[in-house]
PDB file of C-alpha atoms in Angstrom:
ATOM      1  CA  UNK A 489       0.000   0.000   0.000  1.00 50.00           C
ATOM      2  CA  UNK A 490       2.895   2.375  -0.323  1.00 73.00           C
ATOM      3  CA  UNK A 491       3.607   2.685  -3.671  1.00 88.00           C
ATOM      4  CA  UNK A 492       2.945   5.410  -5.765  1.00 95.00           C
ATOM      5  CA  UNK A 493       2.511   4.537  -9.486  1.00 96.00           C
ATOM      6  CA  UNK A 494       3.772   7.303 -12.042  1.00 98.00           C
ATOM      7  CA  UNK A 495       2.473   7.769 -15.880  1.00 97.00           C
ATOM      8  CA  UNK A 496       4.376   7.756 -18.326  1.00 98.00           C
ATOM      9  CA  UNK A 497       7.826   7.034 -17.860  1.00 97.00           C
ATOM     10  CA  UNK A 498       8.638   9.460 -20.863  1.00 98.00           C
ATOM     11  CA  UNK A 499       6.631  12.153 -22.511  1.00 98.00           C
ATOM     12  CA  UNK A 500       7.538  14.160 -25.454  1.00 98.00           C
ATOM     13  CA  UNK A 501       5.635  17.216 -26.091  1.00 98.00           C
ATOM     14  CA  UNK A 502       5.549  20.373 -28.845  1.00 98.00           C
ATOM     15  CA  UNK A 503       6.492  23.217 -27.122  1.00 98.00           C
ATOM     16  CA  UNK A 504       3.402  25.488 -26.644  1.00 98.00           C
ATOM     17  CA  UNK A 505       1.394  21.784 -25.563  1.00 98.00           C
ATOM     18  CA  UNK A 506       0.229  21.094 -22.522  1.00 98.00           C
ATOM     19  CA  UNK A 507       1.774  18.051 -20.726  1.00 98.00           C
ATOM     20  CA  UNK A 508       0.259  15.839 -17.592  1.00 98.00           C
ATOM     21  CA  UNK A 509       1.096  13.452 -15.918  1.00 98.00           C
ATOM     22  CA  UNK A 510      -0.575  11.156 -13.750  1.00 98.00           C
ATOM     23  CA  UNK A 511       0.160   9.076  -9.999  1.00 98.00           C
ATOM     24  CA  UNK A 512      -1.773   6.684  -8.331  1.00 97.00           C
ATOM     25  CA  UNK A 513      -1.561   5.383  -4.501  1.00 94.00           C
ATOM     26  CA  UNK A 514      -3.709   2.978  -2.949  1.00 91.00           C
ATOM     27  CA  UNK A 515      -3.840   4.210   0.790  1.00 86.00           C
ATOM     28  CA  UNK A 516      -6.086   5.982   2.331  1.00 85.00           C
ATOM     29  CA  UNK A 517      -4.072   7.656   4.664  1.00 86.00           C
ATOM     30  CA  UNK A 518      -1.635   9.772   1.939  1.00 89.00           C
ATOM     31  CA  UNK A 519      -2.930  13.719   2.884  1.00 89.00           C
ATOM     32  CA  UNK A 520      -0.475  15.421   1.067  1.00 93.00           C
ATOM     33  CA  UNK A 521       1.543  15.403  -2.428  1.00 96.00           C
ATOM     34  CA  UNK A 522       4.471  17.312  -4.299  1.00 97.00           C
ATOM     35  CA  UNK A 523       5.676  17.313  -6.903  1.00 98.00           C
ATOM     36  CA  UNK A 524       9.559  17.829  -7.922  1.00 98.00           C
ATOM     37  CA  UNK A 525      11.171  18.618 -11.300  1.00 98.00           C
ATOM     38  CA  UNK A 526      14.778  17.484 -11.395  1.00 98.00           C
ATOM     39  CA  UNK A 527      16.752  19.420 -14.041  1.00 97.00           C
ATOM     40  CA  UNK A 528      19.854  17.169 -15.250  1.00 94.00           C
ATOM     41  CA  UNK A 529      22.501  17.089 -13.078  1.00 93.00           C
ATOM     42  CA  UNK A 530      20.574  19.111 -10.765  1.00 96.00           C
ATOM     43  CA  UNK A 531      18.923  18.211  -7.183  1.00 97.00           C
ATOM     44  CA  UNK A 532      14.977  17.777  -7.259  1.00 98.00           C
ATOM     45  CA  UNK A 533      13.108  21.187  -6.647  1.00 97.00           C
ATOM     46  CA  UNK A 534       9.903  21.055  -5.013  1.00 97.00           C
ATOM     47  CA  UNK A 535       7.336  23.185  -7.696  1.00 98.00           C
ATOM     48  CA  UNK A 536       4.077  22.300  -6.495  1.00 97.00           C
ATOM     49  CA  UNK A 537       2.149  20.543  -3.355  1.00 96.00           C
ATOM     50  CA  UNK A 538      -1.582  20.116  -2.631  1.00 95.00           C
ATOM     51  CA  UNK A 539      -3.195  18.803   0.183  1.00 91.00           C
ATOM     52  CA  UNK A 540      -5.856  16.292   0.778  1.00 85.00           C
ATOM     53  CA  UNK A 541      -8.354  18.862   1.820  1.00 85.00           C
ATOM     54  CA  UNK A 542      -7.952  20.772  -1.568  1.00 85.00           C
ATOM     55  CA  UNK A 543      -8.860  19.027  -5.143  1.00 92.00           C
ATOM     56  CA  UNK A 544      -7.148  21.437  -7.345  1.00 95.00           C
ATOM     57  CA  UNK A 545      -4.093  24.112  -7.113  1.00 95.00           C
ATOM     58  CA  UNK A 546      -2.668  26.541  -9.636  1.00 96.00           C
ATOM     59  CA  UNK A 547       0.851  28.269 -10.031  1.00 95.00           C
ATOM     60  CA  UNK A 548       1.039  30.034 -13.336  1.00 96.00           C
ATOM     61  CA  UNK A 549       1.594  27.548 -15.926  1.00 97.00           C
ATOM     62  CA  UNK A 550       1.227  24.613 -13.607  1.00 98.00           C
ATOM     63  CA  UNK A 551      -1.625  23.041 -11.749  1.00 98.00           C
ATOM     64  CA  UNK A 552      -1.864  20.113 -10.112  1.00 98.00           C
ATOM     65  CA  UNK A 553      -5.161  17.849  -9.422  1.00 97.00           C
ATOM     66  CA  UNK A 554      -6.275  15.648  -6.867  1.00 96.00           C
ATOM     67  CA  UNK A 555      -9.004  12.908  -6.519  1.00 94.00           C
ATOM     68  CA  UNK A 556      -8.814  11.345  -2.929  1.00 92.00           C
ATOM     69  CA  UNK A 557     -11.840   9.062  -3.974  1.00 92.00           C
ATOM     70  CA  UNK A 558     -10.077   7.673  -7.079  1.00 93.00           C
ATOM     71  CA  UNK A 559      -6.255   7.941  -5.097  1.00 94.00           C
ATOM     72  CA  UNK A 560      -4.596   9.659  -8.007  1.00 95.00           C
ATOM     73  CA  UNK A 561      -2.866  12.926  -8.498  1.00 97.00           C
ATOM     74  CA  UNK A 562      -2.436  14.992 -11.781  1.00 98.00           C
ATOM     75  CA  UNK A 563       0.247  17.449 -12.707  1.00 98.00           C
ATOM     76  CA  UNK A 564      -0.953  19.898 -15.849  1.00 98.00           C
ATOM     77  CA  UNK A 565       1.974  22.062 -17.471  1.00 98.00           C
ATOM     78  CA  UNK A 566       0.489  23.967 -20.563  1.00 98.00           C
ATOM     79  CA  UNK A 567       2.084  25.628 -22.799  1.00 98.00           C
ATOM     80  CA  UNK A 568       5.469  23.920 -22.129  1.00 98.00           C
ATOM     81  CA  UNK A 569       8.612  25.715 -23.024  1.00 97.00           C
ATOM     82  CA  UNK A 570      12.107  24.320 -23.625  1.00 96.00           C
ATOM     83  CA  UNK A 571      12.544  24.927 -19.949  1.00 97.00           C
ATOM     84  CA  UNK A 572      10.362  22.745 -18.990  1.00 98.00           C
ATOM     85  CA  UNK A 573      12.075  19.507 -20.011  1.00 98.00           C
ATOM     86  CA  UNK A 574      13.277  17.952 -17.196  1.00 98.00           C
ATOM     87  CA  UNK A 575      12.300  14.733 -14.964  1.00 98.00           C
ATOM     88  CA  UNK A 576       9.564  15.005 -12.928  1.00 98.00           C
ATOM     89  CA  UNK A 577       8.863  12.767  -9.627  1.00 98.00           C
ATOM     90  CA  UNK A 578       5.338  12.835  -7.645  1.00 98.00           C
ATOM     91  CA  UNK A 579       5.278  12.028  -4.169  1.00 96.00           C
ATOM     92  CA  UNK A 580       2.668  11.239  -1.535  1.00 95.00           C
ATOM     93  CA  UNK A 581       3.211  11.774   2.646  1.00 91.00           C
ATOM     94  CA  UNK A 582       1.438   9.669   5.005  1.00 83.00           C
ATOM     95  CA  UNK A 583       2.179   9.927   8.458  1.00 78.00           C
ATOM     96  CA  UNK A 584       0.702   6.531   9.163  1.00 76.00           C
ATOM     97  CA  UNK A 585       3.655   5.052   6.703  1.00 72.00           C
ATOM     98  CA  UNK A 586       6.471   7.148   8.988  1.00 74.00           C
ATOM     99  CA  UNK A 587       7.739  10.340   8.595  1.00 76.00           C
ATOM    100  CA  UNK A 588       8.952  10.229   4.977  1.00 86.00           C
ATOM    101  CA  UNK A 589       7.631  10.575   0.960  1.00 92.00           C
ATOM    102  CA  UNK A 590       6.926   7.851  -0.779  1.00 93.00           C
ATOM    103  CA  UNK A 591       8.578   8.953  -4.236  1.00 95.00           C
ATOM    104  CA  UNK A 592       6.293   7.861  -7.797  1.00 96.00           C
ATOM    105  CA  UNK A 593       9.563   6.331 -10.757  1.00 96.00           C
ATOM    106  CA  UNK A 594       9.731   9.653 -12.295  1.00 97.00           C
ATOM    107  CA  UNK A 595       8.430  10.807 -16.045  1.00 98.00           C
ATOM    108  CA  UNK A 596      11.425  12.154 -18.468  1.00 98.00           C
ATOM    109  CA  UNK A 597       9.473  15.484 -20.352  1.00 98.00           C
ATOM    110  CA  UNK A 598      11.008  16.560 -23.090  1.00 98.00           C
ATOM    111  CA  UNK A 599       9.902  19.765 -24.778  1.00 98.00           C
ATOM    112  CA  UNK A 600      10.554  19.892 -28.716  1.00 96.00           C
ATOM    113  CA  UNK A 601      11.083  23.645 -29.925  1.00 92.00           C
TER     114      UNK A 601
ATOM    115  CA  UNK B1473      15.716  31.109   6.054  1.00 80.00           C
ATOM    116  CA  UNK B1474      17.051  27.711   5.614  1.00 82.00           C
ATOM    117  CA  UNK B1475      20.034  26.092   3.725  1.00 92.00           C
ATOM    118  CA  UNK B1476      21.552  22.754   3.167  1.00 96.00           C
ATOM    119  CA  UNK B1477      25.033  21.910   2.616  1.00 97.00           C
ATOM    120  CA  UNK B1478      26.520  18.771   1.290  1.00 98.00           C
ATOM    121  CA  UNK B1479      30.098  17.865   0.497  1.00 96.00           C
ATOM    122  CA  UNK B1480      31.598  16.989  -1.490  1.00 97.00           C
ATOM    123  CA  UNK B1481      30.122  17.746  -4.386  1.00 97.00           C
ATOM    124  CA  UNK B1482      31.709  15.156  -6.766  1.00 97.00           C
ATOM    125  CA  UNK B1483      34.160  12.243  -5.465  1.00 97.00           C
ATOM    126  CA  UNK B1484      35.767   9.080  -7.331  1.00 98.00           C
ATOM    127  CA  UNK B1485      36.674   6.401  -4.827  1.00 97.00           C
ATOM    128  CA  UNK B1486      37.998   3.233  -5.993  1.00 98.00           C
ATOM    129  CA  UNK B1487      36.486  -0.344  -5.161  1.00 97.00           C
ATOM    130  CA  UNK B1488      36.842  -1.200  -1.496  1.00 97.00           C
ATOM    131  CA  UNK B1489      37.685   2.355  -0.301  1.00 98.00           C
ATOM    132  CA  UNK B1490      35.586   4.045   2.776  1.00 97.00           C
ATOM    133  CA  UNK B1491      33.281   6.980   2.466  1.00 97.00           C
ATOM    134  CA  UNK B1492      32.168   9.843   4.090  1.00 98.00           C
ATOM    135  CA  UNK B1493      29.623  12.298   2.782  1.00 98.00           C
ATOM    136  CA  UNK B1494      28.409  14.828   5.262  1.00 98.00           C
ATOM    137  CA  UNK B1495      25.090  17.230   5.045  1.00 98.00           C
ATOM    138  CA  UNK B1496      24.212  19.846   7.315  1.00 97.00           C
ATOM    139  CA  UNK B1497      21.440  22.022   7.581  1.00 96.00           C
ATOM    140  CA  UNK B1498      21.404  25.691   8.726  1.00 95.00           C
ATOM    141  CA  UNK B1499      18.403  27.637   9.958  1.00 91.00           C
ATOM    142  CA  UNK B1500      16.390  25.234  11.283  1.00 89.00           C
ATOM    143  CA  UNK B1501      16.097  23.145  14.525  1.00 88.00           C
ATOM    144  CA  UNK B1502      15.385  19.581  15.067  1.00 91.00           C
ATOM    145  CA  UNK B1503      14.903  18.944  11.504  1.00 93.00           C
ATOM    146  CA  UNK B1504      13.926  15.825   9.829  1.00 93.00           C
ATOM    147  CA  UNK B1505      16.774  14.431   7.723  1.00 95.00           C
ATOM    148  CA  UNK B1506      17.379  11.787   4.932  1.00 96.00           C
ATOM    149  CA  UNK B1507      19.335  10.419   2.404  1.00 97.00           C
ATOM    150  CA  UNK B1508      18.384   9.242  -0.755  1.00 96.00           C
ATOM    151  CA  UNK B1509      20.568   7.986  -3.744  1.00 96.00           C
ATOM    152  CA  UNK B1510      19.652   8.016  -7.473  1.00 96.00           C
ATOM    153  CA  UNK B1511      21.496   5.975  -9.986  1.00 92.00           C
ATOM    154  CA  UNK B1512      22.024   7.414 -13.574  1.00 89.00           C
ATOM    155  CA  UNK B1513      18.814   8.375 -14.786  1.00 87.00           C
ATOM    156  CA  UNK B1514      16.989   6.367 -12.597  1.00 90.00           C
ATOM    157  CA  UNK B1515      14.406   7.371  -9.533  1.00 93.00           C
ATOM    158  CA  UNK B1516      14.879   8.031  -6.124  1.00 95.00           C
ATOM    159  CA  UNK B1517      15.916   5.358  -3.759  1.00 93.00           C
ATOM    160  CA  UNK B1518      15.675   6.597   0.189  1.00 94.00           C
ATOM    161  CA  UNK B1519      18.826   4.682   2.530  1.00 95.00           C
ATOM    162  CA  UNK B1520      17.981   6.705   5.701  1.00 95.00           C
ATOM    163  CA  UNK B1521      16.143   8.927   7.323  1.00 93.00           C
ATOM    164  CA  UNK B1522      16.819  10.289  10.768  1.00 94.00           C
ATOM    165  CA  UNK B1523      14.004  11.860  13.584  1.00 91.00           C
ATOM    166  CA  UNK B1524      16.704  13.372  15.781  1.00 92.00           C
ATOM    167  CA  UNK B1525      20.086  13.392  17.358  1.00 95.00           C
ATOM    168  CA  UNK B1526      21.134   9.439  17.305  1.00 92.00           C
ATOM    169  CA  UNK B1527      17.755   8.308  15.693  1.00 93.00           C
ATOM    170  CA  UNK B1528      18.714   6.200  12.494  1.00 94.00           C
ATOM    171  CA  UNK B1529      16.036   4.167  10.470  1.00 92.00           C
ATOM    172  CA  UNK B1530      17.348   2.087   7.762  1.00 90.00           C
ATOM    173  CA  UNK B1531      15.217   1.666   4.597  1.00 88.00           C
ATOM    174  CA  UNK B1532      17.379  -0.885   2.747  1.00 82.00           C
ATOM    175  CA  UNK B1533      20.063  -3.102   4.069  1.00 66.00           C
ATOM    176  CA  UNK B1534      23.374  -2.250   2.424  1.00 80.00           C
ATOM    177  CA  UNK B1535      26.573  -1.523   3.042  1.00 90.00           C
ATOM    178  CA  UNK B1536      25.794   1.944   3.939  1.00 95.00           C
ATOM    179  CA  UNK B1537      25.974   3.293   7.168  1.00 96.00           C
ATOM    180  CA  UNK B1538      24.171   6.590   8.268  1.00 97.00           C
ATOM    181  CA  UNK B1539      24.787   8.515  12.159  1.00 97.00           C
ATOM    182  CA  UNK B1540      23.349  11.575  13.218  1.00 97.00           C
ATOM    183  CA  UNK B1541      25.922  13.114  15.991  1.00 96.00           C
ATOM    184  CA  UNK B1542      24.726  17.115  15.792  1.00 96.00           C
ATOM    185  CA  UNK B1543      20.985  18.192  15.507  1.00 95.00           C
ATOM    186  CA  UNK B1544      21.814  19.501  12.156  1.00 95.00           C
ATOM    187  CA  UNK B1545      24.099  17.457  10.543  1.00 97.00           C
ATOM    188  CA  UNK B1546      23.590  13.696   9.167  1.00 98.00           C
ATOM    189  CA  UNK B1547      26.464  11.588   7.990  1.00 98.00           C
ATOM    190  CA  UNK B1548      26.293   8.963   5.398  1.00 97.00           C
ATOM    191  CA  UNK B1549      29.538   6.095   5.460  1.00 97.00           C
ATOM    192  CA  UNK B1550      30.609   2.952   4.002  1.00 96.00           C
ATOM    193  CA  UNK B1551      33.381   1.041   5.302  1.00 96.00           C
ATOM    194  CA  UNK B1552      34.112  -0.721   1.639  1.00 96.00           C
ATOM    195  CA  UNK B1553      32.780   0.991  -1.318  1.00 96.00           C
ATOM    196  CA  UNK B1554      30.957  -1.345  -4.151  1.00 95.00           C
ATOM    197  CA  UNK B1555      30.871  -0.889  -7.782  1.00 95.00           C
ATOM    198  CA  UNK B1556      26.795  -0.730  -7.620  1.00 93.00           C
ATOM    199  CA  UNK B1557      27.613   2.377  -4.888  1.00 95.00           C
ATOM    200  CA  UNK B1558      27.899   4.871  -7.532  1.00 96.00           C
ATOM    201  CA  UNK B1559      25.151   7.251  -8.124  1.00 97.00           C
ATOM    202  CA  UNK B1560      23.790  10.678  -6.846  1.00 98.00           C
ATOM    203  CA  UNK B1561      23.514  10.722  -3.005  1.00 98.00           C
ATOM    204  CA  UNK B1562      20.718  13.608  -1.819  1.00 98.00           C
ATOM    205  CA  UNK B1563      20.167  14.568   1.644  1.00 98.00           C
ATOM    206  CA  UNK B1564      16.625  16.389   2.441  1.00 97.00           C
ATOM    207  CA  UNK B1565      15.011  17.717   5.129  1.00 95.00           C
ATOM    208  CA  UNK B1566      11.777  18.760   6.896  1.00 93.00           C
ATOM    209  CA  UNK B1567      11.057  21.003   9.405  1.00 86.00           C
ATOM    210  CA  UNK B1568      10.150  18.272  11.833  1.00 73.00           C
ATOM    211  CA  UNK B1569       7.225  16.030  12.096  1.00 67.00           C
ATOM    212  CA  UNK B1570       4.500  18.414  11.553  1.00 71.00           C
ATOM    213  CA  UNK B1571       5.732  19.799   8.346  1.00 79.00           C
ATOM    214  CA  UNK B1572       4.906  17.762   5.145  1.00 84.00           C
ATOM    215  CA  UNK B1573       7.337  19.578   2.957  1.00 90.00           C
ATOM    216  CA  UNK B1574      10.409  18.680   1.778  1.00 94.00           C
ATOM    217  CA  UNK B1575      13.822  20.520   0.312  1.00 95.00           C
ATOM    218  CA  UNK B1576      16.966  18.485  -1.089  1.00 97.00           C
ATOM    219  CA  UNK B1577      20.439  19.262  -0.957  1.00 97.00           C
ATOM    220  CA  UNK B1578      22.722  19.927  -4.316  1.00 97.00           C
ATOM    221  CA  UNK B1579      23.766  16.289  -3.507  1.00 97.00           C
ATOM    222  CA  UNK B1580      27.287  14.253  -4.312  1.00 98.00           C
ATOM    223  CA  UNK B1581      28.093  12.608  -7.621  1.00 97.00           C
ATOM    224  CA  UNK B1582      29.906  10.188  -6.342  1.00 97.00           C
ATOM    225  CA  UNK B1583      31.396   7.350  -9.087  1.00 97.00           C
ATOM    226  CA  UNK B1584      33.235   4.122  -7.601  1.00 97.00           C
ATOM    227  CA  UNK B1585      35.872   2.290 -10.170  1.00 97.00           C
TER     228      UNK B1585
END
């Protein structure tokens, strides 16, 4: 039950196309998610987080969905820019599961110019 | 406001050799504290994580080694280095246990031969 299951692994996009990506958990307990975006050669930065008592959160270009029902989380990027390309890694927190993230694999974007 | 160190930043050890990466965190009190390692292009594997001074949980047996001797700084070790020990080794912390969020270090490259 602590898994987190990430969609897709790699995603190739136009630049000026929206991109999502999609994570799935199975306990009931998980109350809050991130997401990171992990430049190459770079540590993962922390862009977005939503919490279980909210369903949907905006930041500019990026938004990020949640449906506690279903257990899975959405991150929306549109109109991607070159600078967007990067790996991306959802996470889920559950205090029930100990004081750490459970991490999703990860989803290589890659924005074509 | 808060920073974390980690050094070094890049380090080639050979096979057999012992290692020391060290991560401190300024700002902050009683933080939370991990570390994680990522092989090349691959996702996020967590070693350790650490509640406070002295408190070490282990997440995957290894030949790692992680100690905690300061409230702010978290020490990962390995008495004999492996091949399969290369990779990118992150420390992260939270601001305790009732603080969901999450910030990672610039990390160590380190590459065993």
């Amino acid at each position: 039950g602590e898994n987190v299951e990430q969609h897709p692994s790699t995603l190739s996009v136009q630049e000026g196309d929206s991109a999502v990506i999609k994570c799935t958990y199975s306990d009931s307990a998980s109350n809050y998610f991130p997401w990171y975006k992990q430049e190459l050669g770079k540590r993962p930065q922390l862009i977005i987080d939503i919490r279980s008592n909210v369903g949907e959160k905006k930041d500019q270009r990026i938004a990020v969905t949640l449906n506690k029902t279903a257990k899975h989380f959405s991150l929306h990027i549109t109109e991607t820019q070159p600078e967007d390309s990067a790996v991306y890694f959802c996470a889920k927190f559950s205090r029930a599961a100990g004081n750490k993230l459970t991490f999703g694999g990860g989803t290589r974007v890659l924005v074509k110019p | 406001s808060q920073t974390i160190h980690q050094w070094p930043a890049t380090l080639v050890q050979p096979v057999g050799s012992p290692l020391s990466l060290e991560c401190t965190v300024e700002g902050t009190s009683n933080p939370n504290l991990y570390w994680y390692r990522q092989a090349a292009g691959r996702g996020l594997q967590l070693l350790f994580y650490s509640v406070g001074i002295g408190q070490i949980s282990s997440e995957v047996p290894q030949n790692l080694s992680a100690s905690r001797p300061q409230d702010r700084q978290f020490i990962l070790s390995s008495k004999k280095l492996l091949l399969s020990d290369s990779g990118f080794y992150l420390c992260a912390w939270r601001a305790g246990t009732q603080q969901e969020t999450q910030y990672f270090g610039p990390g160590t490259r380190l590459l065993v031969l």
